[in-house]
CSV table of C-alpha atoms in Angstrom, one decimal:
chain,number,residue,atom,x,y,z
J,1062,MET,CA,0.0,0.0,0.0
J,1063,SER,CA,1.2,3.5,-0.7
J,1064,GLY,CA,-0.3,6.5,0.7
J,1065,PHE,CA,-3.4,7.2,2.8
J,1066,GLN,CA,-6.7,8.4,1.2
J,1067,ARG,CA,-9.6,10.2,2.5
J,1068,THR,CA,-12.5,12.2,0.8
J,1069,TRP,CA,-13.3,15.8,1.8
J,1070,THR,CA,-16.6,17.2,0.7
J,1071,VAL,CA,-16.3,21.0,0.4
J,1072,ARG,CA,-19.1,22.5,2.5
J,1073,PHE,CA,-20.8,25.8,1.8
J,1074,SER,CA,-19.1,27.0,5.1
J,1075,ASP,CA,-15.7,26.2,3.4
J,1076,THR,CA,-16.2,28.7,0.7
J,1077,ASP,CA,-15.4,32.5,0.4
J,1078,PRO,CA,-17.7,35.2,-1.1
J,1079,PHE,CA,-16.6,34.0,-4.6
J,1080,GLY,CA,-18.0,30.5,-3.9
J,1081,ILE,CA,-14.6,28.7,-3.9
J,1082,ALA,CA,-12.9,26.8,-1.0
J,1083,HIS,CA,-11.2,29.4,1.2
J,1084,TYR,CA,-7.4,28.9,1.9
J,1085,PRO,CA,-7.8,28.7,5.7
J,1086,ARG,CA,-10.3,25.8,5.3
J,1087,ILE,CA,-7.5,24.0,3.1
J,1088,VAL,CA,-5.1,24.4,6.2
J,1089,ASP,CA,-7.9,22.9,8.4
J,1090,THR,CA,-8.4,20.1,5.9
J,1091,LEU,CA,-4.6,19.3,5.8
J,1092,HIS,CA,-4.5,19.1,9.6
J,1093,GLU,CA,-7.7,17.0,9.7
J,1094,SER,CA,-6.3,14.7,7.1
J,1095,SER,CA,-3.0,14.1,8.9
J,1096,ASP,CA,-5.1,13.6,12.2
J,1097,MET,CA,-7.1,10.8,10.4
J,1098,PHE,CA,-3.8,9.2,9.0
J,1099,MET,CA,-2.2,9.2,12.5
J,1100,GLU,CA,-5.2,7.7,14.0
J,1101,GLU,CA,-5.3,5.0,11.1
J,1102,VAL,CA,-1.7,3.9,12.0
J,1103,GLY,CA,-2.5,3.8,15.8
J,1104,PHE,CA,-0.7,7.0,16.9
J,1105,PRO,CA,-3.4,9.7,17.2
J,1106,PHE,CA,-1.9,13.0,17.8
J,1107,TRP,CA,-3.9,13.6,20.9
J,1108,GLU,CA,-2.5,10.6,22.5
J,1109,LEU,CA,1.3,11.2,21.7
J,1110,SER,CA,2.2,13.4,24.7
J,1111,LEU,CA,-0.1,11.6,27.0
J,1112,GLU,CA,0.6,8.1,26.2
J,1113,TYR,CA,4.2,8.3,24.9
J,1114,ASP,CA,7.2,10.4,25.7
J,1115,PHE,CA,7.1,12.5,22.4
J,1116,GLY,CA,5.1,14.7,20.3
J,1117,LEU,CA,5.2,15.7,16.6
J,1118,PRO,CA,5.1,19.5,16.4
J,1119,LEU,CA,4.4,21.1,13.1
J,1120,VAL,CA,7.4,23.0,11.7
J,1121,GLU,CA,6.5,23.7,8.1
J,1122,ILE,CA,3.4,23.7,6.1
J,1123,ASP,CA,2.8,24.8,2.5
J,1124,PHE,CA,0.4,24.1,-0.3
J,1125,GLU,CA,-0.3,25.4,-3.8
J,1126,PHE,CA,-3.7,25.8,-5.6
J,1127,GLU,CA,-4.0,24.1,-9.0
J,1128,ARG,CA,-7.7,24.8,-9.5
J,1129,PRO,CA,-10.8,26.1,-7.6
J,1130,MET,CA,-13.0,23.9,-5.4
J,1131,GLU,CA,-16.6,24.7,-4.9
J,1132,ALA,CA,-19.2,23.7,-2.3
J,1133,GLY,CA,-20.3,20.2,-2.9
J,1134,ASP,CA,-17.1,19.0,-4.6
J,1135,LYS,CA,-15.8,15.7,-3.4
J,1136,ILE,CA,-12.0,16.0,-3.1
J,1137,GLU,CA,-9.9,12.9,-2.8
J,1138,ILE,CA,-6.8,13.7,-0.7
J,1139,THR,CA,-3.8,11.3,-0.7
J,1140,ILE,CA,-1.1,11.5,1.9
J,1141,THR,CA,2.2,10.1,1.2
J,1142,PRO,CA,4.4,10.2,4.2
J,1143,ALA,CA,8.2,10.3,4.1
J,1144,LEU,CA,10.3,9.3,7.1
J,1145,GLY,CA,13.4,11.2,8.2
J,1146,THR,CA,15.5,10.2,11.2
J,1147,ARG,CA,13.9,12.8,13.4
J,1148,SER,CA,11.2,14.2,11.2
J,1149,LEU,CA,8.1,13.0,9.4
J,1150,ARG,CA,6.9,14.7,6.1
J,1151,PHE,CA,3.3,14.4,4.7
J,1152,ASP,CA,3.0,15.2,1.0
J,1153,TYR,CA,-0.5,15.9,-0.2
J,1154,VAL,CA,-2.2,15.6,-3.6
J,1155,ALA,CA,-5.9,16.5,-3.8
J,1156,ARG,CA,-8.0,15.7,-6.8
J,1157,ASN,CA,-11.5,16.4,-7.8
J,1158,GLU,CA,-14.0,13.8,-9.0
J,1159,ASP,CA,-12.6,14.2,-12.6
J,1160,GLY,CA,-9.1,13.3,-11.3
J,1161,ALA,CA,-7.8,16.8,-11.9
J,1162,VAL,CA,-5.3,18.1,-9.2
J,1163,THR,CA,-6.9,20.8,-7.2
J,1164,PHE,CA,-3.9,21.4,-4.8
J,1165,THR,CA,-0.7,19.9,-3.7
J,1166,GLY,CA,1.2,20.5,-0.5
J,1167,HIS,CA,3.1,19.1,2.4
J,1168,GLU,CA,3.7,19.5,6.1
J,1169,THR,CA,6.9,18.7,8.1
J,1170,ARG,CA,6.8,17.5,11.8
J,1171,VAL,CA,9.7,17.0,14.0
J,1172,CYS,CA,9.8,14.4,16.7
J,1173,ALA,CA,10.3,16.2,19.9
J,1174,SER,CA,10.8,14.7,23.5
J,1175,THR,CA,8.1,15.7,26.0
J,1176,ASP,CA,10.8,16.0,28.7
J,1177,ASP,CA,12.8,18.8,27.4
J,1178,VAL,CA,11.3,19.6,23.9
J,1179,SER,CA,14.5,18.6,22.0
J,1180,SER,CA,14.4,16.7,18.8
J,1181,ARG,CA,14.9,12.9,19.0
J,1182,ASP,CA,14.8,9.9,16.7
J,1183,LEU,CA,11.3,8.8,15.5
J,1184,PRO,CA,10.5,5.8,17.7
J,1185,VAL,CA,10.8,2.4,15.9
J,1186,GLU,CA,7.1,1.6,16.6
J,1187,LEU,CA,5.9,4.7,14.8
J,1188,ARG,CA,8.4,4.1,11.9
J,1189,GLU,CA,7.0,0.6,11.5
J,1190,ALA,CA,3.4,1.8,11.6
J,1191,ILE,CA,3.9,4.4,8.9
J,1192,GLU,CA,6.4,2.6,6.6
J,1193,PRO,CA,3.6,0.6,4.7
J,1194,TYR,CA,2.2,4.0,3.5
J,1195,THR,CA,5.5,5.4,2.2
J,1196,GLU,CA,6.6,5.2,-1.4
J,1197,GLY,CA,9.0,2.6,-2.4
């Protein structure tokens, strides 16, 4: 398996006065998608600092619009993770129902110890849970 997929239905409340998906909602959708992915692999963000001795703070996020999305559009979002030694990157590709790319993006998270907030290696268990979704 490569990548994690989810469908986002653009709601009326996600749109701006021009009727297209508003960029802050794209950021929310990226966060929601990574939340869903981390839950899927058994490491929900909300449990990391409570159940484990690390967190994955966001250090970078970027996306680029390819074409507008309107209320009612069903957008297939694919996340392909890439594992670093101390970081995790999620690459996003979003497509409309016709298969056309609507936006691409990425976010980078660093593995940080909850003791002193310094970076640390990604735990082996987390790496093993994510590896089936990576490319190659």
